[in-house]
């Protein structure tokens, strides 16, 4: 098995496992922040264990802790807490599609604060994602009697979950944005501090609103521990392996498999359904998020081939 095949194989399994977050969350009788705290804590312990095994713990000691390092980890933790909570209040498809609006918010923040220019292509892709969100949460709707309508009235059944989904997307965008400030930090150290400060951020929320484990039965504990192992240790370990063999853009493309798995589980296992507009919205979110990555990769390959032909 060559390195690219290994990279894609491990990343596909990792993304598929991450797509199962909603499945685990709906079988655990506690709030999303408790589940997310467990996920972040297990992640931190696993990364620390792997770094100790590989003799890389010195990287943690030499990493300069700045406000952006803390902020990126905190945003990741709060983003995951909002996402897990969203899976408990809305459809899995809505939750997973909405968290993947994160790259849109990151791009907008970069344009405002880092003065990065937004090309016409990027602007069109961002517009596609924005319209997709409006389709998913029902601001733009369609019925046989009224046709295509635009309204600020939300679905009562999914309102809380959809808003949590959007909040998770904002948190994900902030995490991506703050991560750009410290490109000097190694991937292993960054992962450790992301999980550590993510768990700390959720822990601070526990002080304000103490979590309840009163409804946790044996089945819930088994699901929670299993989630920590499979989605915490398993997905994280596979992602670490994939990151060694794939470029960032390739990792980003494969990660969108999570949306398909999440939506598929909701439909197959929980009898959820998507309207035509919600399905189109999901496609717009995925297409808008992946579009620029794919085009950028294509341009690089064409440029490489042209340079090889010239020589």
Coordinates of C-alpha atoms in Angstrom, one line a residue, residues 7-271:
X7 CA -3.5 8.4 3.8
X8 CA -6.9 8.3 2.0
X9 CA -7.9 5.0 3.6
X10 CA -7.3 6.2 7.1
X11 CA -8.9 9.6 6.5
X12 CA -12.0 8.0 5.0
X13 CA -12.4 5.8 8.1
X14 CA -11.7 8.8 10.4
X15 CA -14.3 11.0 8.7
X16 CA -16.8 8.1 8.8
X17 CA -16.3 7.7 12.5
X18 CA -16.7 11.4 13.1
X19 CA -20.0 11.2 11.1
X20 CA -21.3 8.9 13.8
X21 CA -21.2 11.6 16.5
X22 CA -25.0 12.0 16.3
X23 CA -25.6 8.2 16.6
X24 CA -23.6 8.1 19.9
X25 CA -25.0 11.4 21.2
X26 CA -28.6 10.2 20.9
X27 CA -27.9 7.1 23.0
X28 CA -26.3 9.0 25.9
X29 CA -28.7 10.5 28.5
X30 CA -26.9 13.7 29.3
X31 CA -26.2 17.1 27.7
X32 CA -24.0 17.7 24.7
X33 CA -21.4 19.6 26.7
X34 CA -20.7 16.6 28.9
X35 CA -20.3 14.4 25.8
X36 CA -18.1 17.0 24.2
X37 CA -16.0 17.4 27.4
X38 CA -15.4 13.6 27.4
X39 CA -14.4 13.7 23.7
X40 CA -11.9 16.5 24.3
X41 CA -10.5 15.0 27.5
X42 CA -10.0 11.6 25.8
X43 CA -8.4 13.3 22.8
X44 CA -5.9 15.2 25.0
X45 CA -5.0 12.0 26.9
X46 CA -4.6 10.0 23.6
X47 CA -2.4 12.7 22.0
X48 CA -0.3 13.0 25.1
X49 CA 0.1 9.2 25.2
X50 CA 1.1 9.1 21.5
X51 CA 3.6 11.9 21.9
X52 CA 5.1 10.2 25.0
X53 CA 5.4 6.9 23.0
X54 CA 7.1 8.8 20.1
X55 CA 9.4 10.8 22.4
X56 CA 7.9 14.1 21.3
X57 CA 6.7 15.4 24.7
X58 CA 9.4 18.1 24.6
X59 CA 7.4 19.8 21.8
X60 CA 4.7 20.6 24.4
X61 CA 7.2 22.2 26.7
X62 CA 8.8 24.3 24.0
X63 CA 5.5 25.6 22.6
X64 CA 4.8 29.2 23.5
X65 CA 1.3 29.5 24.8
X66 CA -0.4 32.6 23.3
X67 CA -3.9 34.0 23.4
X68 CA -4.6 32.6 19.9
X69 CA -3.5 29.1 20.9
X70 CA -5.9 29.2 23.9
X71 CA -8.7 30.7 21.8
X72 CA -8.4 28.2 19.0
X73 CA -8.7 25.3 21.5
X74 CA -11.6 27.0 23.4
X75 CA -13.5 27.6 20.2
X76 CA -13.0 24.0 19.1
X77 CA -14.4 22.7 22.4
X78 CA -17.4 25.0 22.5
X79 CA -18.0 24.2 18.8
X80 CA -18.1 20.5 19.5
X81 CA -20.4 21.1 22.5
X82 CA -22.8 23.0 20.3
X83 CA -22.6 20.4 17.5
X84 CA -23.3 17.5 19.8
X85 CA -26.2 19.4 21.4
X86 CA -27.6 20.2 18.0
X87 CA -27.7 16.5 17.1
X88 CA -30.1 16.0 20.1
X89 CA -32.5 18.8 19.0
X90 CA -32.6 18.7 15.2
X91 CA -32.0 16.3 12.4
X92 CA -28.5 14.8 12.1
X93 CA -28.4 16.2 8.5
X94 CA -29.1 19.7 9.6
X95 CA -26.6 19.5 12.5
X96 CA -23.7 18.2 10.3
X97 CA -24.4 20.5 7.3
X98 CA -24.6 23.6 9.6
X99 CA -21.3 22.9 11.3
X100 CA -19.6 22.8 7.9
X101 CA -20.5 26.4 7.4
X102 CA -17.4 27.0 9.5
X103 CA -15.0 27.6 6.6
X104 CA -17.3 30.4 5.3
X105 CA -17.1 32.3 8.6
X106 CA -13.3 31.7 8.7
X107 CA -12.9 33.2 5.2
X108 CA -15.0 36.2 6.1
X109 CA -13.0 36.8 9.3
X110 CA -9.7 36.5 7.4
X111 CA -11.0 39.1 4.9
X112 CA -11.9 41.5 7.6
X113 CA -9.0 41.1 10.1
X114 CA -6.2 39.7 7.9
X115 CA -7.1 41.8 4.8
X116 CA -7.2 38.7 2.6
X117 CA -8.8 39.4 -0.7
X118 CA -11.9 37.4 -1.7
X119 CA -11.9 36.4 -5.3
X120 CA -15.0 36.3 -7.5
X121 CA -14.8 32.5 -7.3
X122 CA -14.6 32.5 -3.5
X123 CA -17.4 35.0 -3.3
X124 CA -19.7 32.8 -5.4
X125 CA -18.9 29.7 -3.4
X126 CA -19.6 31.6 -0.1
X127 CA -22.9 32.7 -1.6
X128 CA -23.7 29.1 -2.4
X129 CA -23.0 28.0 1.2
X130 CA -25.1 30.9 2.6
X131 CA -28.1 30.1 0.3
X132 CA -27.7 26.4 1.3
X133 CA -28.0 27.4 5.0
X134 CA -31.2 29.3 4.3
X135 CA -32.6 26.2 2.6
X136 CA -31.5 23.9 5.5
X137 CA -33.0 26.0 8.3
X138 CA -36.2 26.8 6.3
X139 CA -35.9 30.5 5.8
X140 CA -36.3 29.8 2.1
X141 CA -39.0 27.2 1.7
X142 CA -41.3 25.8 -0.9
X143 CA -44.8 24.4 -0.8
X144 CA -47.2 23.4 -3.6
X145 CA -49.8 26.0 -2.5
X146 CA -47.4 29.0 -1.8
X147 CA -44.5 28.2 -4.1
X148 CA -41.1 29.5 -3.1
X149 CA -41.3 31.7 0.0
X150 CA -38.8 33.6 2.2
X151 CA -39.8 33.9 5.8
X152 CA -38.0 34.4 9.2
X153 CA -40.4 31.9 10.8
X154 CA -38.5 28.8 11.8
X155 CA -39.6 25.2 12.4
X156 CA -40.6 25.0 16.1
X157 CA -39.4 21.4 16.3
X158 CA -35.9 22.1 15.1
X159 CA -35.3 25.7 16.0
X160 CA -33.1 25.2 19.0
X161 CA -31.1 22.5 17.2
X162 CA -30.7 24.6 14.1
X163 CA -29.5 27.6 16.1
X164 CA -27.0 25.3 18.0
X165 CA -25.9 24.0 14.6
X166 CA -25.2 27.5 13.3
X167 CA -23.4 28.3 16.6
X168 CA -21.2 25.2 16.0
X169 CA -20.5 26.5 12.5
X170 CA -19.4 29.9 13.9
X171 CA -17.3 28.2 16.6
X172 CA -15.7 26.0 13.9
X173 CA -15.0 29.1 11.8
X174 CA -13.4 30.9 14.8
X175 CA -11.2 27.8 15.5
X176 CA -10.0 27.8 11.9
X177 CA -9.4 31.5 12.0
X178 CA -7.4 31.6 15.2
X179 CA -5.4 28.5 14.1
X180 CA -3.9 30.6 11.3
X181 CA -2.1 32.8 13.7
X182 CA 0.3 30.1 14.9
X183 CA 1.5 28.1 12.0
X184 CA 4.8 27.5 13.8
X185 CA 3.2 25.1 16.2
X186 CA 3.7 21.4 15.3
X187 CA 0.6 19.4 14.5
X188 CA 1.0 17.1 17.5
X189 CA 1.4 20.0 20.0
X190 CA -1.5 21.9 18.3
X191 CA -3.8 18.9 18.7
X192 CA -2.9 18.4 22.3
X193 CA -3.5 22.1 23.2
X194 CA -6.7 22.2 21.2
X195 CA -8.1 19.3 23.1
X196 CA -6.8 20.6 26.4
X197 CA -8.1 24.1 26.1
X198 CA -11.3 22.8 24.6
X199 CA -11.9 20.7 27.7
X200 CA -11.0 23.7 29.9
X201 CA -13.5 25.9 28.1
X202 CA -16.3 23.4 28.5
X203 CA -15.2 23.0 32.1
X204 CA -15.7 26.7 32.7
X205 CA -19.2 26.4 31.4
X206 CA -19.8 23.6 34.0
X207 CA -19.1 26.2 36.7
X208 CA -21.8 28.4 35.4
X209 CA -24.2 25.6 34.7
X210 CA -23.3 22.3 36.5
X211 CA -23.9 19.2 34.4
X212 CA -26.3 16.5 35.4
X213 CA -25.5 12.8 35.2
X214 CA -28.7 11.8 37.0
X215 CA -30.2 10.1 33.9
X216 CA -27.0 8.2 33.0
X217 CA -27.8 4.5 33.0
X218 CA -25.5 1.6 32.2
X219 CA -26.3 1.8 28.5
X220 CA -25.4 5.5 28.5
X221 CA -22.1 5.0 30.2
X222 CA -21.2 2.3 27.7
X223 CA -22.1 4.6 24.7
X224 CA -20.1 7.5 26.3
X225 CA -17.0 5.4 26.9
X226 CA -17.3 3.8 23.4
X227 CA -17.6 7.3 21.9
X228 CA -14.5 8.4 23.7
X229 CA -12.6 5.4 22.3
X230 CA -13.9 5.2 18.8
X231 CA -14.4 8.9 18.0
X232 CA -11.9 10.2 20.5
X233 CA -8.9 7.8 20.2
X234 CA -9.8 5.9 17.0
X235 CA -10.8 8.9 14.7
X236 CA -8.0 11.0 16.2
X237 CA -5.3 8.4 15.7
X238 CA -6.4 7.7 12.1
X239 CA -6.4 11.4 11.4
X240 CA -2.9 11.7 12.7
X241 CA -1.8 8.9 10.3
X242 CA -3.6 10.5 7.4
X243 CA -2.1 13.9 8.0
X244 CA 1.4 12.5 7.5
X245 CA 0.6 11.3 4.0
X246 CA -2.0 13.8 2.7
X247 CA -1.9 17.5 2.0
X248 CA -4.1 19.8 4.0
X249 CA -6.4 20.4 1.0
X250 CA -6.8 16.6 0.5
X251 CA -7.6 16.1 4.1
X252 CA -10.2 18.9 3.9
X253 CA -11.9 17.3 0.9
X254 CA -12.2 13.9 2.5
X255 CA -13.5 15.4 5.8
X256 CA -16.7 16.3 4.0
X257 CA -17.6 12.6 3.9
X258 CA -18.7 13.2 7.5
X259 CA -21.7 15.2 6.3
X260 CA -22.8 12.3 4.1
X261 CA -22.4 9.7 6.9
X262 CA -24.2 11.9 9.4
X263 CA -27.1 12.6 7.2
X264 CA -27.3 9.0 6.1
X265 CA -27.4 7.7 9.7
X266 CA -30.3 10.1 10.5
X267 CA -32.3 8.8 7.5
X268 CA -31.4 5.1 7.8
X269 CA -31.5 4.7 11.6
X270 CA -33.8 7.5 12.9
X271 CA -36.3 7.7 10.1

